[in-house]
Amino acid sequence: MSGIIEIDEALITGKRRGVIGRIPRVQHWLFGLHSRNQNFTLIFLVPNRRRETLIRIINTCVEDDSVLISDSFGSYVNLRGNPRTSAIEEALPNK
């Protein structure tokens, strides 16, 4: 992927039955990259959202001198030193 790329992570859980109960133990983290220039999206099922996990995907999928747009989540907030990216733009804060 190249050009302007948006990155974000999401947590998917099972359905909660009723208003009483615990959050389901089955939780899946997804990490997505969307190229605005190519109108192409990649979504990965990841075991966690640690920096090492997400950086490995970014380094594999993103070409040099791409621009990443993120929500400034801690795992990829300091990507400015990454040689694969020419700039990092921060969008809305992670809620």
PDB file of N, CA and C in Angstrom:
ATOM      1  N   MET A   1       0.842  -1.171   0.000  1.00  0.00           N
ATOM      2  CA  MET A   1       0.000   0.000   0.000  1.00  0.00           C
ATOM      3  C   MET A   1       0.886   1.233   0.000  1.00  0.00           C
ATOM      4  N   SER A   2       0.416   2.266  -0.652  1.00  0.00           N
ATOM      5  CA  SER A   2       1.195   3.495  -0.688  1.00  0.00           C
ATOM      6  C   SER A   2       0.258   4.699  -0.676  1.00  0.00           C
ATOM      7  N   GLY A   3       0.854   5.865  -0.523  1.00  0.00           N
ATOM      8  CA  GLY A   3       0.071   7.096  -0.516  1.00  0.00           C
ATOM      9  C   GLY A   3      -0.413   7.427   0.883  1.00  0.00           C
ATOM     10  N   ILE A   4      -1.647   7.902   0.973  1.00  0.00           N
ATOM     11  CA  ILE A   4      -2.247   8.268   2.254  1.00  0.00           C
ATOM     12  C   ILE A   4      -2.979   7.042   2.792  1.00  0.00           C
ATOM     13  N   ILE A   5      -2.582   6.599   3.994  1.00  0.00           N
ATOM     14  CA  ILE A   5      -3.125   5.374   4.575  1.00  0.00           C
ATOM     15  C   ILE A   5      -3.657   5.664   5.974  1.00  0.00           C
ATOM     16  N   GLU A   6      -4.889   5.267   6.212  1.00  0.00           N
ATOM     17  CA  GLU A   6      -5.488   5.377   7.538  1.00  0.00           C
ATOM     18  C   GLU A   6      -5.298   4.058   8.268  1.00  0.00           C
ATOM     19  N   ILE A   7      -4.926   4.122   9.559  1.00  0.00           N
ATOM     20  CA  ILE A   7      -4.753   2.914  10.359  1.00  0.00           C
ATOM     21  C   ILE A   7      -5.585   3.021  11.627  1.00  0.00           C
ATOM     22  N   ASP A   8      -6.138   1.890  12.059  1.00  0.00           N
ATOM     23  CA  ASP A   8      -6.923   1.880  13.294  1.00  0.00           C
ATOM     24  C   ASP A   8      -7.108   0.441  13.760  1.00  0.00           C
ATOM     25  N   GLU A   9      -7.414   0.297  15.049  1.00  0.00           N
ATOM     26  CA  GLU A   9      -7.656  -1.015  15.625  1.00  0.00           C
ATOM     27  C   GLU A   9      -9.064  -1.036  16.205  1.00  0.00           C
ATOM     28  N   ALA A  10      -9.634  -2.248  16.340  1.00  0.00           N
ATOM     29  CA  ALA A  10     -10.983  -2.388  16.888  1.00  0.00           C
ATOM     30  C   ALA A  10     -11.079  -3.699  17.662  1.00  0.00           C
ATOM     31  N   LEU A  11     -11.921  -3.700  18.680  1.00  0.00           N
ATOM     32  CA  LEU A  11     -12.164  -4.889  19.490  1.00  0.00           C
ATOM     33  C   LEU A  11     -13.542  -5.435  19.151  1.00  0.00           C
ATOM     34  N   ILE A  12     -13.588  -6.722  18.814  1.00  0.00           N
ATOM     35  CA  ILE A  12     -14.843  -7.395  18.502  1.00  0.00           C
ATOM     36  C   ILE A  12     -15.088  -8.426  19.601  1.00  0.00           C
ATOM     37  N   THR A  13     -16.276  -8.397  20.207  1.00  0.00           N
ATOM     38  CA  THR A  13     -16.616  -9.356  21.256  1.00  0.00           C
ATOM     39  C   THR A  13     -17.925 -10.054  20.898  1.00  0.00           C
ATOM     40  N   GLY A  14     -18.232 -11.079  21.672  1.00  0.00           N
ATOM     41  CA  GLY A  14     -19.502 -11.771  21.485  1.00  0.00           C
ATOM     42  C   GLY A  14     -20.662 -10.913  21.950  1.00  0.00           C
ATOM     43  N   LYS A  15     -21.861 -11.342  21.648  1.00  0.00           N
ATOM     44  CA  LYS A  15     -23.055 -10.599  22.018  1.00  0.00           C
ATOM     45  C   LYS A  15     -23.333 -10.761  23.512  1.00  0.00           C
ATOM     46  N   ARG A  16     -23.639  -9.651  24.152  1.00  0.00           N
ATOM     47  CA  ARG A  16     -23.962  -9.660  25.574  1.00  0.00           C
ATOM     48  C   ARG A  16     -25.465  -9.879  25.725  1.00  0.00           C
ATOM     49  N   ARG A  17     -25.849 -10.868  26.484  1.00  0.00           N
ATOM     50  CA  ARG A  17     -27.263 -11.213  26.663  1.00  0.00           C
ATOM     51  C   ARG A  17     -27.851 -10.440  27.846  1.00  0.00           C
ATOM     52  N   GLY A  18     -28.859  -9.618  27.587  1.00  0.00           N
ATOM     53  CA  GLY A  18     -29.496  -8.861  28.655  1.00  0.00           C
ATOM     54  C   GLY A  18     -28.607  -7.757  29.195  1.00  0.00           C
ATOM     55  N   VAL A  19     -29.039  -7.121  30.243  1.00  0.00           N
ATOM     56  CA  VAL A  19     -28.271  -6.017  30.812  1.00  0.00           C
ATOM     57  C   VAL A  19     -27.385  -6.462  31.965  1.00  0.00           C
ATOM     58  N   ILE A  20     -27.592  -7.692  32.449  1.00  0.00           N
ATOM     59  CA  ILE A  20     -26.789  -8.196  33.559  1.00  0.00           C
ATOM     60  C   ILE A  20     -25.824  -9.248  33.021  1.00  0.00           C
ATOM     61  N   GLY A  21     -24.617  -9.190  33.503  1.00  0.00           N
ATOM     62  CA  GLY A  21     -23.649 -10.201  33.081  1.00  0.00           C
ATOM     63  C   GLY A  21     -22.296  -9.595  32.812  1.00  0.00           C
ATOM     64  N   ARG A  22     -21.361 -10.457  32.585  1.00  0.00           N
ATOM     65  CA  ARG A  22     -19.994 -10.038  32.313  1.00  0.00           C
ATOM     66  C   ARG A  22     -19.764  -9.872  30.826  1.00  0.00           C
ATOM     67  N   ILE A  23     -18.709  -9.155  30.513  1.00  0.00           N
ATOM     68  CA  ILE A  23     -18.300  -9.026  29.113  1.00  0.00           C
ATOM     69  C   ILE A  23     -17.808 -10.391  28.652  1.00  0.00           C
ATOM     70  N   PRO A  24     -18.201 -10.838  27.483  1.00  0.00           N
ATOM     71  CA  PRO A  24     -17.767 -12.156  27.009  1.00  0.00           C
ATOM     72  C   PRO A  24     -16.245 -12.284  26.979  1.00  0.00           C
ATOM     73  N   ARG A  25     -15.763 -13.482  27.307  1.00  0.00           N
ATOM     74  CA  ARG A  25     -14.319 -13.709  27.314  1.00  0.00           C
ATOM     75  C   ARG A  25     -13.725 -13.778  25.920  1.00  0.00           C
ATOM     76  N   VAL A  26     -14.537 -14.107  24.944  1.00  0.00           N
ATOM     77  CA  VAL A  26     -14.036 -14.196  23.573  1.00  0.00           C
ATOM     78  C   VAL A  26     -13.925 -12.782  23.009  1.00  0.00           C
ATOM     79  N   GLN A  27     -12.703 -12.346  22.823  1.00  0.00           N
ATOM     80  CA  GLN A  27     -12.446 -11.012  22.291  1.00  0.00           C
ATOM     81  C   GLN A  27     -11.437 -11.128  21.160  1.00  0.00           C
ATOM     82  N   HIS A  28     -11.707 -10.431  20.069  1.00  0.00           N
ATOM     83  CA  HIS A  28     -10.823 -10.463  18.914  1.00  0.00           C
ATOM     84  C   HIS A  28     -10.420  -9.033  18.564  1.00  0.00           C
ATOM     85  N   TRP A  29      -9.111  -8.817  18.421  1.00  0.00           N
ATOM     86  CA  TRP A  29      -8.609  -7.522  17.990  1.00  0.00           C
ATOM     87  C   TRP A  29      -8.409  -7.534  16.480  1.00  0.00           C
ATOM     88  N   LEU A  30      -8.876  -6.480  15.835  1.00  0.00           N
ATOM     89  CA  LEU A  30      -8.674  -6.296  14.403  1.00  0.00           C
ATOM     90  C   LEU A  30      -7.817  -5.059  14.200  1.00  0.00           C
ATOM     91  N   PHE A  31      -6.946  -5.122  13.205  1.00  0.00           N
ATOM     92  CA  PHE A  31      -6.129  -3.965  12.830  1.00  0.00           C
ATOM     93  C   PHE A  31      -6.338  -3.730  11.347  1.00  0.00           C
ATOM     94  N   GLY A  32      -6.710  -2.519  10.993  1.00  0.00           N
ATOM     95  CA  GLY A  32      -7.017  -2.228   9.605  1.00  0.00           C
ATOM     96  C   GLY A  32      -6.178  -1.106   9.033  1.00  0.00           C
ATOM     97  N   LEU A  33      -5.913  -1.216   7.736  1.00  0.00           N
ATOM     98  CA  LEU A  33      -5.218  -0.183   6.972  1.00  0.00           C
ATOM     99  C   LEU A  33      -6.069   0.111   5.745  1.00  0.00           C
ATOM    100  N   HIS A  34      -6.323   1.383   5.492  1.00  0.00           N
ATOM    101  CA  HIS A  34      -7.110   1.777   4.318  1.00  0.00           C
ATOM    102  C   HIS A  34      -6.326   2.799   3.510  1.00  0.00           C
ATOM    103  N   SER A  35      -6.089   2.489   2.239  1.00  0.00           N
ATOM    104  CA  SER A  35      -5.371   3.400   1.344  1.00  0.00           C
ATOM    105  C   SER A  35      -6.382   4.300   0.646  1.00  0.00           C
ATOM    106  N   ARG A  36      -6.276   5.597   0.887  1.00  0.00           N
ATOM    107  CA  ARG A  36      -7.181   6.543   0.241  1.00  0.00           C
ATOM    108  C   ARG A  36      -6.902   6.641  -1.261  1.00  0.00           C
ATOM    109  N   ASN A  37      -5.649   6.560  -1.643  1.00  0.00           N
ATOM    110  CA  ASN A  37      -5.283   6.691  -3.056  1.00  0.00           C
ATOM    111  C   ASN A  37      -5.749   5.493  -3.876  1.00  0.00           C
ATOM    112  N   GLN A  38      -5.585   4.297  -3.335  1.00  0.00           N
ATOM    113  CA  GLN A  38      -5.906   3.079  -4.059  1.00  0.00           C
ATOM    114  C   GLN A  38      -7.305   2.558  -3.744  1.00  0.00           C
ATOM    115  N   ASN A  39      -7.995   3.183  -2.775  1.00  0.00           N
ATOM    116  CA  ASN A  39      -9.321   2.749  -2.330  1.00  0.00           C
ATOM    117  C   ASN A  39      -9.311   1.247  -2.032  1.00  0.00           C
ATOM    118  N   PHE A  40      -8.358   0.852  -1.181  1.00  0.00           N
ATOM    119  CA  PHE A  40      -8.119  -0.546  -0.869  1.00  0.00           C
ATOM    120  C   PHE A  40      -7.962  -0.689   0.638  1.00  0.00           C
ATOM    121  N   THR A  41      -8.564  -1.716   1.222  1.00  0.00           N
ATOM    122  CA  THR A  41      -8.518  -1.912   2.666  1.00  0.00           C
ATOM    123  C   THR A  41      -7.988  -3.297   3.000  1.00  0.00           C
ATOM    124  N   LEU A  42      -7.118  -3.364   4.004  1.00  0.00           N
ATOM    125  CA  LEU A  42      -6.625  -4.628   4.548  1.00  0.00           C
ATOM    126  C   LEU A  42      -7.031  -4.696   6.013  1.00  0.00           C
ATOM    127  N   ILE A  43      -7.550  -5.842   6.440  1.00  0.00           N
ATOM    128  CA  ILE A  43      -7.925  -6.040   7.839  1.00  0.00           C
ATOM    129  C   ILE A  43      -7.263  -7.314   8.334  1.00  0.00           C
ATOM    130  N   PHE A  44      -6.614  -7.232   9.497  1.00  0.00           N
ATOM    131  CA  PHE A  44      -5.900  -8.364  10.071  1.00  0.00           C
ATOM    132  C   PHE A  44      -6.469  -8.693  11.436  1.00  0.00           C
ATOM    133  N   LEU A  45      -6.642  -9.975  11.713  1.00  0.00           N
ATOM    134  CA  LEU A  45      -6.970 -10.449  13.042  1.00  0.00           C
ATOM    135  C   LEU A  45      -5.647 -10.566  13.797  1.00  0.00           C
ATOM    136  N   VAL A  46      -5.502  -9.797  14.880  1.00  0.00           N
ATOM    137  CA  VAL A  46      -4.240  -9.774  15.620  1.00  0.00           C
ATOM    138  C   VAL A  46      -4.469 -10.271  17.045  1.00  0.00           C
ATOM    139  N   PRO A  47      -3.461 -10.920  17.652  1.00  0.00           N
ATOM    140  CA  PRO A  47      -3.636 -11.448  19.005  1.00  0.00           C
ATOM    141  C   PRO A  47      -3.703 -10.359  20.069  1.00  0.00           C
ATOM    142  N   ASN A  48      -3.112  -9.211  19.779  1.00  0.00           N
ATOM    143  CA  ASN A  48      -3.095  -8.098  20.727  1.00  0.00           C
ATOM    144  C   ASN A  48      -2.817  -6.819  19.948  1.00  0.00           C
ATOM    145  N   ARG A  49      -2.806  -5.692  20.616  1.00  0.00           N
ATOM    146  CA  ARG A  49      -2.513  -4.439  19.919  1.00  0.00           C
ATOM    147  C   ARG A  49      -1.214  -3.810  20.429  1.00  0.00           C
ATOM    148  N   ARG A  50      -0.278  -4.667  20.757  1.00  0.00           N
ATOM    149  CA  ARG A  50       1.033  -4.192  21.185  1.00  0.00           C
ATOM    150  C   ARG A  50       1.785  -3.583  20.011  1.00  0.00           C
ATOM    151  N   ARG A  51       2.718  -2.737  20.351  1.00  0.00           N
ATOM    152  CA  ARG A  51       3.505  -2.022  19.343  1.00  0.00           C
ATOM    153  C   ARG A  51       4.188  -2.979  18.370  1.00  0.00           C
ATOM    154  N   GLU A  52       4.811  -4.042  18.881  1.00  0.00           N
ATOM    155  CA  GLU A  52       5.545  -4.973  18.023  1.00  0.00           C
ATOM    156  C   GLU A  52       4.617  -5.617  16.993  1.00  0.00           C
ATOM    157  N   THR A  53       3.413  -5.977  17.424  1.00  0.00           N
ATOM    158  CA  THR A  53       2.462  -6.626  16.532  1.00  0.00           C
ATOM    159  C   THR A  53       2.031  -5.697  15.410  1.00  0.00           C
ATOM    160  N   LEU A  54       1.667  -4.455  15.757  1.00  0.00           N
ATOM    161  CA  LEU A  54       1.161  -3.513  14.764  1.00  0.00           C
ATOM    162  C   LEU A  54       2.264  -2.998  13.845  1.00  0.00           C
ATOM    163  N   ILE A  55       3.462  -2.763  14.389  1.00  0.00           N
ATOM    164  CA  ILE A  55       4.580  -2.272  13.577  1.00  0.00           C
ATOM    165  C   ILE A  55       4.980  -3.320  12.537  1.00  0.00           C
ATOM    166  N   ARG A  56       4.927  -4.600  12.905  1.00  0.00           N
ATOM    167  CA  ARG A  56       5.268  -5.667  11.951  1.00  0.00           C
ATOM    168  C   ARG A  56       4.326  -5.621  10.744  1.00  0.00           C
ATOM    169  N   ILE A  57       3.038  -5.416  10.988  1.00  0.00           N
ATOM    170  CA  ILE A  57       2.073  -5.332   9.894  1.00  0.00           C
ATOM    171  C   ILE A  57       2.308  -4.082   9.057  1.00  0.00           C
ATOM    172  N   ILE A  58       2.553  -2.963   9.716  1.00  0.00           N
ATOM    173  CA  ILE A  58       2.798  -1.711   8.987  1.00  0.00           C
ATOM    174  C   ILE A  58       4.037  -1.842   8.111  1.00  0.00           C
ATOM    175  N   ASN A  59       5.109  -2.390   8.654  1.00  0.00           N
ATOM    176  CA  ASN A  59       6.345  -2.535   7.879  1.00  0.00           C
ATOM    177  C   ASN A  59       6.181  -3.497   6.704  1.00  0.00           C
ATOM    178  N   THR A  60       5.308  -4.477   6.842  1.00  0.00           N
ATOM    179  CA  THR A  60       5.080  -5.438   5.768  1.00  0.00           C
ATOM    180  C   THR A  60       4.201  -4.864   4.665  1.00  0.00           C
ATOM    181  N   CYS A  61       3.194  -4.094   5.040  1.00  0.00           N
ATOM    182  CA  CYS A  61       2.162  -3.678   4.072  1.00  0.00           C
ATOM    183  C   CYS A  61       2.331  -2.275   3.507  1.00  0.00           C
ATOM    184  N   VAL A  62       3.042  -1.403   4.211  1.00  0.00           N
ATOM    185  CA  VAL A  62       3.128  -0.002   3.806  1.00  0.00           C
ATOM    186  C   VAL A  62       4.444   0.260   3.080  1.00  0.00           C
ATOM    187  N   GLU A  63       4.359   0.888   1.934  1.00  0.00           N
ATOM    188  CA  GLU A  63       5.559   1.227   1.172  1.00  0.00           C
ATOM    189  C   GLU A  63       6.239   2.463   1.760  1.00  0.00           C
ATOM    190  N   ASP A  64       7.511   2.635   1.396  1.00  0.00           N
ATOM    191  CA  ASP A  64       8.276   3.787   1.867  1.00  0.00           C
ATOM    192  C   ASP A  64       7.604   5.097   1.458  1.00  0.00           C
ATOM    193  N   ASP A  65       7.789   6.115   2.274  1.00  0.00           N
ATOM    194  CA  ASP A  65       7.293   7.474   2.034  1.00  0.00           C
ATOM    195  C   ASP A  65       5.778   7.572   1.941  1.00  0.00           C
ATOM    196  N   SER A  66       5.079   6.707   2.635  1.00  0.00           N
ATOM    197  CA  SER A  66       3.628   6.814   2.717  1.00  0.00           C
ATOM    198  C   SER A  66       3.266   7.737   3.882  1.00  0.00           C
ATOM    199  N   VAL A  67       2.065   8.254   3.854  1.00  0.00           N
ATOM    200  CA  VAL A  67       1.567   9.113   4.927  1.00  0.00           C
ATOM    201  C   VAL A  67       0.525   8.328   5.696  1.00  0.00           C
ATOM    202  N   LEU A  68       0.746   8.161   7.019  1.00  0.00           N
ATOM    203  CA  LEU A  68      -0.192   7.431   7.854  1.00  0.00           C
ATOM    204  C   LEU A  68      -1.057   8.403   8.643  1.00  0.00           C
ATOM    205  N   ILE A  69      -2.345   8.099   8.716  1.00  0.00           N
ATOM    206  CA  ILE A  69      -3.280   8.874   9.522  1.00  0.00           C
ATOM    207  C   ILE A  69      -3.791   7.944  10.606  1.00  0.00           C
ATOM    208  N   SER A  70      -3.643   8.359  11.864  1.00  0.00           N
ATOM    209  CA  SER A  70      -4.042   7.498  12.974  1.00  0.00           C
ATOM    210  C   SER A  70      -4.841   8.292  14.004  1.00  0.00           C
ATOM    211  N   ASP A  71      -5.351   7.562  15.005  1.00  0.00           N
ATOM    212  CA  ASP A  71      -6.052   8.205  16.106  1.00  0.00           C
ATOM    213  C   ASP A  71      -5.125   8.407  17.302  1.00  0.00           C
ATOM    214  N   SER A  72      -3.843   8.340  17.085  1.00  0.00           N
ATOM    215  CA  SER A  72      -2.783   8.542  18.076  1.00  0.00           C
ATOM    216  C   SER A  72      -2.819   7.530  19.222  1.00  0.00           C
ATOM    217  N   PHE A  73      -3.210   6.296  18.925  1.00  0.00           N
ATOM    218  CA  PHE A  73      -3.138   5.226  19.915  1.00  0.00           C
ATOM    219  C   PHE A  73      -1.673   4.990  20.274  1.00  0.00           C
ATOM    220  N   GLY A  74      -1.404   4.667  21.511  1.00  0.00           N
ATOM    221  CA  GLY A  74      -0.047   4.568  22.024  1.00  0.00           C
ATOM    222  C   GLY A  74       0.882   3.645  21.271  1.00  0.00           C
ATOM    223  N   SER A  75       0.381   2.558  20.698  1.00  0.00           N
ATOM    224  CA  SER A  75       1.250   1.603  19.999  1.00  0.00           C
ATOM    225  C   SER A  75       1.849   2.157  18.725  1.00  0.00           C
ATOM    226  N   TYR A  76       1.198   3.125  18.089  1.00  0.00           N
ATOM    227  CA  TYR A  76       1.768   3.673  16.860  1.00  0.00           C
ATOM    228  C   TYR A  76       1.833   5.188  16.854  1.00  0.00           C
ATOM    229  N   VAL A  77       1.803   5.782  18.035  1.00  0.00           N
ATOM    230  CA  VAL A  77       1.864   7.236  18.100  1.00  0.00           C
ATOM    231  C   VAL A  77       3.265   7.757  17.768  1.00  0.00           C
ATOM    232  N   ASN A  78       4.304   6.976  18.000  1.00  0.00           N
ATOM    233  CA  ASN A  78       5.675   7.427  17.754  1.00  0.00           C
ATOM    234  C   ASN A  78       6.259   6.809  16.490  1.00  0.00           C
ATOM    235  N   LEU A  79       5.504   6.784  15.431  1.00  0.00           N
ATOM    236  CA  LEU A  79       5.975   6.201  14.172  1.00  0.00           C
ATOM    237  C   LEU A  79       6.782   7.197  13.343  1.00  0.00           C
ATOM    238  N   ARG A  80       6.965   8.396  13.823  1.00  0.00           N
ATOM    239  CA  ARG A  80       7.666   9.409  13.036  1.00  0.00           C
ATOM    240  C   ARG A  80       9.072   8.974  12.653  1.00  0.00           C
ATOM    241  N   GLY A  81       9.705   8.137  13.462  1.00  0.00           N
ATOM    242  CA  GLY A  81      11.046   7.658  13.145  1.00  0.00           C
ATOM    243  C   GLY A  81      11.058   6.454  12.225  1.00  0.00           C
ATOM    244  N   ASN A  82       9.903   5.931  11.892  1.00  0.00           N
ATOM    245  CA  ASN A  82       9.817   4.761  11.026  1.00  0.00           C
ATOM    246  C   ASN A  82      10.189   5.159   9.600  1.00  0.00           C
ATOM    247  N   PRO A  83      11.181   4.512   8.986  1.00  0.00           N
ATOM    248  CA  PRO A  83      11.613   4.907   7.636  1.00  0.00           C
ATOM    249  C   PRO A  83      10.560   4.664   6.555  1.00  0.00           C
ATOM    250  N   ARG A  84       9.547   3.882   6.851  1.00  0.00           N
ATOM    251  CA  ARG A  84       8.516   3.608   5.853  1.00  0.00           C
ATOM    252  C   ARG A  84       7.527   4.758   5.704  1.00  0.00           C
ATOM    253  N   THR A  85       7.524   5.667   6.634  1.00  0.00           N
ATOM    254  CA  THR A  85       6.533   6.747   6.586  1.00  0.00           C
ATOM    255  C   THR A  85       7.218   8.099   6.493  1.00  0.00           C
ATOM    256  N   SER A  86       6.662   8.962   5.666  1.00  0.00           N
ATOM    257  CA  SER A  86       7.236  10.294   5.530  1.00  0.00           C
ATOM    258  C   SER A  86       6.592  11.270   6.496  1.00  0.00           C
ATOM    259  N   ALA A  87       5.397  10.973   6.958  1.00  0.00           N
ATOM    260  CA  ALA A  87       4.703  11.855   7.892  1.00  0.00           C
ATOM    261  C   ALA A  87       3.620  11.069   8.611  1.00  0.00           C
ATOM    262  N   ILE A  88       3.300  11.535   9.779  1.00  0.00           N
ATOM    263  CA  ILE A  88       2.194  10.961  10.535  1.00  0.00           C
ATOM    264  C   ILE A  88       1.238  12.095  10.857  1.00  0.00           C
ATOM    265  N   GLU A  89      -0.004  11.922  10.475  1.00  0.00           N
ATOM    266  CA  GLU A  89      -1.025  12.895  10.823  1.00  0.00           C
ATOM    267  C   GLU A  89      -1.932  12.249  11.851  1.00  0.00           C
ATOM    268  N   GLU A  90      -2.280  12.988  12.881  1.00  0.00           N
ATOM    269  CA  GLU A  90      -3.149  12.447  13.911  1.00  0.00           C
ATOM    270  C   GLU A  90      -4.552  12.985  13.722  1.00  0.00           C
ATOM    271  N   ALA A  91      -5.498  12.086  13.683  1.00  0.00           N
ATOM    272  CA  ALA A  91      -6.894  12.467  13.490  1.00  0.00           C
ATOM    273  C   ALA A  91      -7.555  12.619  14.859  1.00  0.00           C
ATOM    274  N   LEU A  92      -8.778  12.201  14.985  1.00  0.00           N
ATOM    275  CA  LEU A  92      -9.520  12.329  16.227  1.00  0.00           C
ATOM    276  C   LEU A  92      -8.898  11.478  17.317  1.00  0.00           C
ATOM    277  N   PRO A  93      -8.993  11.909  18.574  1.00  0.00           N
ATOM    278  CA  PRO A  93      -8.448  11.105  19.673  1.00  0.00           C
ATOM    279  C   PRO A  93      -9.167   9.784  19.803  1.00  0.00           C
ATOM    280  N   ASN A  94      -8.443   8.781  20.324  1.00  0.00           N
ATOM    281  CA  ASN A  94      -9.012   7.456  20.531  1.00  0.00           C
ATOM    282  C   ASN A  94     -10.027   7.530  21.649  1.00  0.00           C
ATOM    283  N   LYS A  95     -11.256   7.094  21.414  1.00  0.00           N
ATOM    284  CA  LYS A  95     -12.308   7.174  22.436  1.00  0.00           C
ATOM    285  C   LYS A  95     -12.575   5.820  23.024  1.00  0.00           C
TER     286      LYS A  95
END
